[in-house]
């Protein structure tokens, strides 16, 4: 983009050279650094998914060898979980919007924010190096003793990279928590915060408290591989299941790191395009916190058939059903937000409605796998794969795309093609369901996950799923082009193209370097959408 | 290959109908709730689209009663579903006492089975219809998982411990046996078949395959050759606890706890004798961890268990 | 001394100090989860093998461990002094306190290094290829004890080394730091230092004193 196309006060005007980007402490620019890195990882991970679906289009292993296939799904999981989903909304939209929504000039620790990106880049590139050097074949879950004693792939290098990226997550988490506590504009009380801020806060808490446990388990794996310390090795009296406890103590809360921000985005979009306040604001805000807390208590539901005590299974199942309650309440609130609104169907709204549907069907599938007797059958089958893709991709990535389209005018000062936006939103919705709904059926039929070849009777559903993957891939590639085009040629965006409430819309698009000409004062709650032509 | 489209797995065990009933209840509930929500979203989207003339009076009204009602309903339904699944699950963990005991070992990348009469098979497991079968699972290397979709059973085989899974086949046939826990390169090749047969055909099959040494007998031979009988035998002069009738009995320990001598206890006491010291005895037994493999361990455990069977009424 | 804040986001240095301190507490909560996870791993193993762990614990040097505990508690005291001085604007006292703290940290590491060395010579360390030599009950489980001991104390030592580096950095930049910045740095470093001390207060009894 050239210098003269932006108003001089915009944050882009502070400089266009590499120094202005790579040494910036402006949260808006750091958000862009993350956006570029995460987009790259999203497409790398996505390409691997396409290759896997290609392999699975036939029952025999004919495209890849078993070894390559195993490496493919391992690195697909590692990239998508740690280098895309965990940082996705927080590090891009969160970084950009949190200070704007708080009425602040920046995050509490701007230099820490930039440092977090460098740490992320180092850790993720290190893991990528491990992939190029030969790959990892343990799955993203690194289960012991396969990862600690038996795998001869680059486990230590990959684990080290993930460990490093963990620091970046913790840095972001600390920055967000402190900013929400200490940088709220005058009058911006806790219950005047937008839900997006609430979910960022809940996410940050989970990031700070769960990530170190992942660090501990990865340290132990590397020590086991290098020094043979035996914690997970029965020969010294260690216990392989201990790793699963540690890993899921992180990784289950990490699921909420991945989905809570998506809930936040949707809670902004739905009221805006329904032109009415979010239904049950307090219930939604508090259920976000409830999800963050309960998320720490349910890790054992990944281990119902692992050999842990049956009574532990009963307790974990009970707690898992408890987590379903706040999630269900949110879905009801979002739905009722539409009631008696004045609804328009712009691109962000289409994504938000898509989220609502996909999250609901992913969440309901969660009841199946939380239910003990049924999970015994469904555990480690494609049903689980479908369940978490409905939440992570159907939920989180859809919300991420919705948020990106919603705030794109604010971030860039440009409008994108509304028509292409709608086409892409509908394409991803169709492609997604075509890809992953058949996997529910496959799972119920008993198709185990992480299979490179499979019995022929499953072929019909696999072919359907692979076909859907192509549609889905097209849906995800489209925005890359029309958003890129809008960056160069899009028409200028007004300060508030959606007539949305919220502090971020009260400043220019793109915002000036220090966000607000003068610190705003808040006098009312969020989602104060005015009565249009007052009825009655 | 036929192109008939499968929608549900076969029901071939005592568990399958119960699990399926719960599955379909969940399915009905999910689709019901999903359809109601979809209906509401579509209806609101159409009715309250911008520019429509629909009545929007009272839009600021919030019904606390409604919110409390749906929260309470969610809680009640969630607890009901939980209880249903938990009851079935607890049943799954109670194997009948008269079950046939089959020893299974998972290793990269095959399943090895041994019947009580010593018959061995690899990647195939023959079981009689109508009679409960317990498969005790061990692993020689990494974690595997014994999964028979048609039976709706799954259980991980974890190195360093014994896990158990039981079922009663209800329909003769050949059913998939999968390894469900990712176990390395040839994970998807670690497949086999469970063959459920009428009891008389199963008996014939056993007969035809006999000749192998029964598991407990092989265990007794090992028990002598490894020198276990030197201390645990009846005439031994070294003080060691007797193993007669030990299995499933409570054992008082030096740490003043009492444990039940189940399979896990027997296994630990052979591999890590220091873990549970029986009250009144010294910690003198060496570990046999380095000396025996999973196969031999299962034989010795079978022998020790057989010492208790004679005594049971 | 100018009243400038380091971050654009804050209007006044006082608010920035409060934010820094709060941020450090959050970070320490995160660290507590790291050590907490490892302590739980240790606890699980100890419950499984109480006799083996008790016997193995007897092989650690109680005098050296006790001496190090004294050194570390003293360093926390000097760190607290540095903070009191910095808060009162008595900069010479503050630098002296910081220097003493860093020096005591180095003493701790030296003692720990000596301890590691003698354990290595005894054949207890899981260094590449070195055989494990141990006379006592259940050597395999004892090996697990020593491996966990090395893991946890090494992780603690790494944290202490980080603390010493930060203290050195604060001292090196002392002259170029404004008054508000000095207080912020001493406060944050102090919190971290005390945390590392507290971790040791947990490790020492759990590893050295069990069943003595």
XYZ file of N, CA, C and O in Angstrom, chain A residues 101-102 180 184-185 187-198 201 268 277-278 280-290 522-528, chain B residues 62:
160
model
N -11.236 -1.605 22.671
C -12.485 -1.835 23.396
C -12.400 -1.341 24.836
O -13.419 -1.063 25.458
N -11.163 -1.278 25.364
C -11.007 -0.784 26.735
C -10.880 0.727 26.764
O -10.863 1.327 27.834
N -6.936 -5.688 31.101
C -8.358 -5.605 31.443
C -8.528 -5.059 32.866
O -9.428 -4.276 33.137
N -8.944 -0.017 31.873
C -10.291 0.297 31.418
C -10.530 1.800 31.480
O -10.115 2.471 32.434
N -11.192 2.326 30.461
C -11.448 3.763 30.390
C -12.347 4.178 31.547
O -13.059 3.345 32.116
N -15.340 4.987 33.658
C -16.742 4.611 33.493
C -16.941 3.222 32.935
O -18.063 2.710 32.917
N -15.845 2.589 32.473
C -16.000 1.255 31.880
C -15.900 0.210 32.993
O -14.832 -0.329 33.267
N -17.028 -0.051 33.646
C -17.040 -1.026 34.733
C -17.058 -2.426 34.144
O -17.261 -2.611 32.941
N -16.870 -3.443 35.009
C -16.791 -4.821 34.506
C -18.034 -5.193 33.723
O -17.939 -5.835 32.667
N -19.202 -4.818 34.221
C -20.410 -5.238 33.511
C -20.801 -4.270 32.404
O -21.910 -4.309 31.891
N -19.880 -3.388 32.043
C -20.069 -2.635 30.799
C -19.116 -3.129 29.714
O -19.090 -2.583 28.620
N -18.309 -4.132 30.042
C -17.351 -4.645 29.062
C -18.083 -5.452 27.996
O -18.997 -6.208 28.300
N -17.680 -5.311 26.738
C -18.239 -6.193 25.709
C -17.892 -7.653 26.014
O -16.876 -7.927 26.661
N -18.727 -8.568 25.539
C -18.466 -9.993 25.788
C -17.113 -10.404 25.207
O -16.425 -11.258 25.761
N -16.721 -9.774 24.111
C -15.418 -10.118 23.529
C -14.311 -9.933 24.569
O -13.412 -10.761 24.690
N -14.393 -8.840 25.344
C -13.377 -8.598 26.372
C -13.486 -9.651 27.479
O -12.474 -10.187 27.946
N -14.711 -9.971 27.865
C -14.890 -11.021 28.874
C -14.244 -12.331 28.422
O -13.566 -13.005 29.191
N -10.563 -12.218 28.524
C -10.096 -12.303 29.910
C -10.113 -13.766 30.379
O -9.119 -14.269 30.926
N -20.363 -10.286 19.622
C -20.313 -8.916 19.092
C -21.103 -8.797 17.802
O -21.784 -7.798 17.559
N -29.767 -5.447 21.741
C -28.759 -5.879 22.724
C -28.669 -7.399 22.797
O -29.632 -8.104 22.497
N -27.494 -7.860 23.237
C -27.314 -9.293 23.449
C -28.295 -9.749 24.520
O -28.402 -9.134 25.581
N -29.525 -11.569 27.612
C -28.902 -12.168 28.808
C -27.425 -11.887 28.912
O -26.629 -12.797 29.120
N -27.055 -10.598 28.792
C -25.634 -10.225 28.778
C -24.872 -10.804 29.968
O -23.809 -11.405 29.822
N -25.420 -10.627 31.172
C -24.692 -11.088 32.345
C -24.510 -12.604 32.352
O -23.440 -13.124 32.715
N -25.548 -13.310 31.937
C -25.456 -14.771 31.905
C -24.350 -15.202 30.946
O -23.571 -16.117 31.237
N -24.250 -14.518 29.797
C -23.213 -14.880 28.829
C -21.830 -14.563 29.389
O -20.902 -15.361 29.281
N -21.714 -13.384 30.023
C -20.409 -13.000 30.586
C -19.976 -13.999 31.652
O -18.847 -14.505 31.635
N -20.884 -14.310 32.569
C -20.511 -15.183 33.678
C -20.335 -16.626 33.212
O -19.497 -17.354 33.748
N -21.099 -17.044 32.205
C -20.907 -18.423 31.748
C -19.545 -18.580 31.073
O -18.973 -19.662 31.090
N -19.000 -17.488 30.511
C -17.636 -17.571 29.968
C -16.650 -17.892 31.074
O -15.755 -18.731 30.913
N -16.828 -17.221 32.207
C -15.924 -17.490 33.322
C -16.151 -18.904 33.859
O -15.197 -19.605 34.216
N -17.426 -19.316 33.899
C -17.728 -20.661 34.396
C -17.066 -21.715 33.518
O -16.487 -22.691 34.016
N -17.015 6.241 29.364
C -18.122 5.336 29.076
C -19.263 5.622 30.045
O -19.049 5.755 31.239
N -20.466 5.723 29.490
C -21.607 6.038 30.352
C -22.698 4.987 30.282
O -23.688 5.066 30.994
N -22.550 3.992 29.421
C -23.614 2.989 29.330
C -23.020 1.622 29.032
O -21.837 1.511 28.713
N -23.860 0.590 29.132
C -23.410 -0.768 28.900
C -23.175 -1.038 27.424
O -23.424 -0.177 26.574
N -22.685 -2.232 27.094
C -22.427 -2.563 25.699
C -23.725 -2.832 24.948
O -24.776 -2.991 25.560
N -23.627 -2.904 23.656
C -24.750 -3.264 22.766
C -25.935 -2.320 22.943
O -27.080 -2.740 22.943
N -25.631 -1.031 23.106
C -26.715 -0.065 23.279
C -27.244 0.311 21.897
O -27.067 1.426 21.424
N -37.306 -8.760 29.265
C -36.503 -9.958 29.466
C -37.216 -10.826 30.462
O -37.685 -10.357 31.487
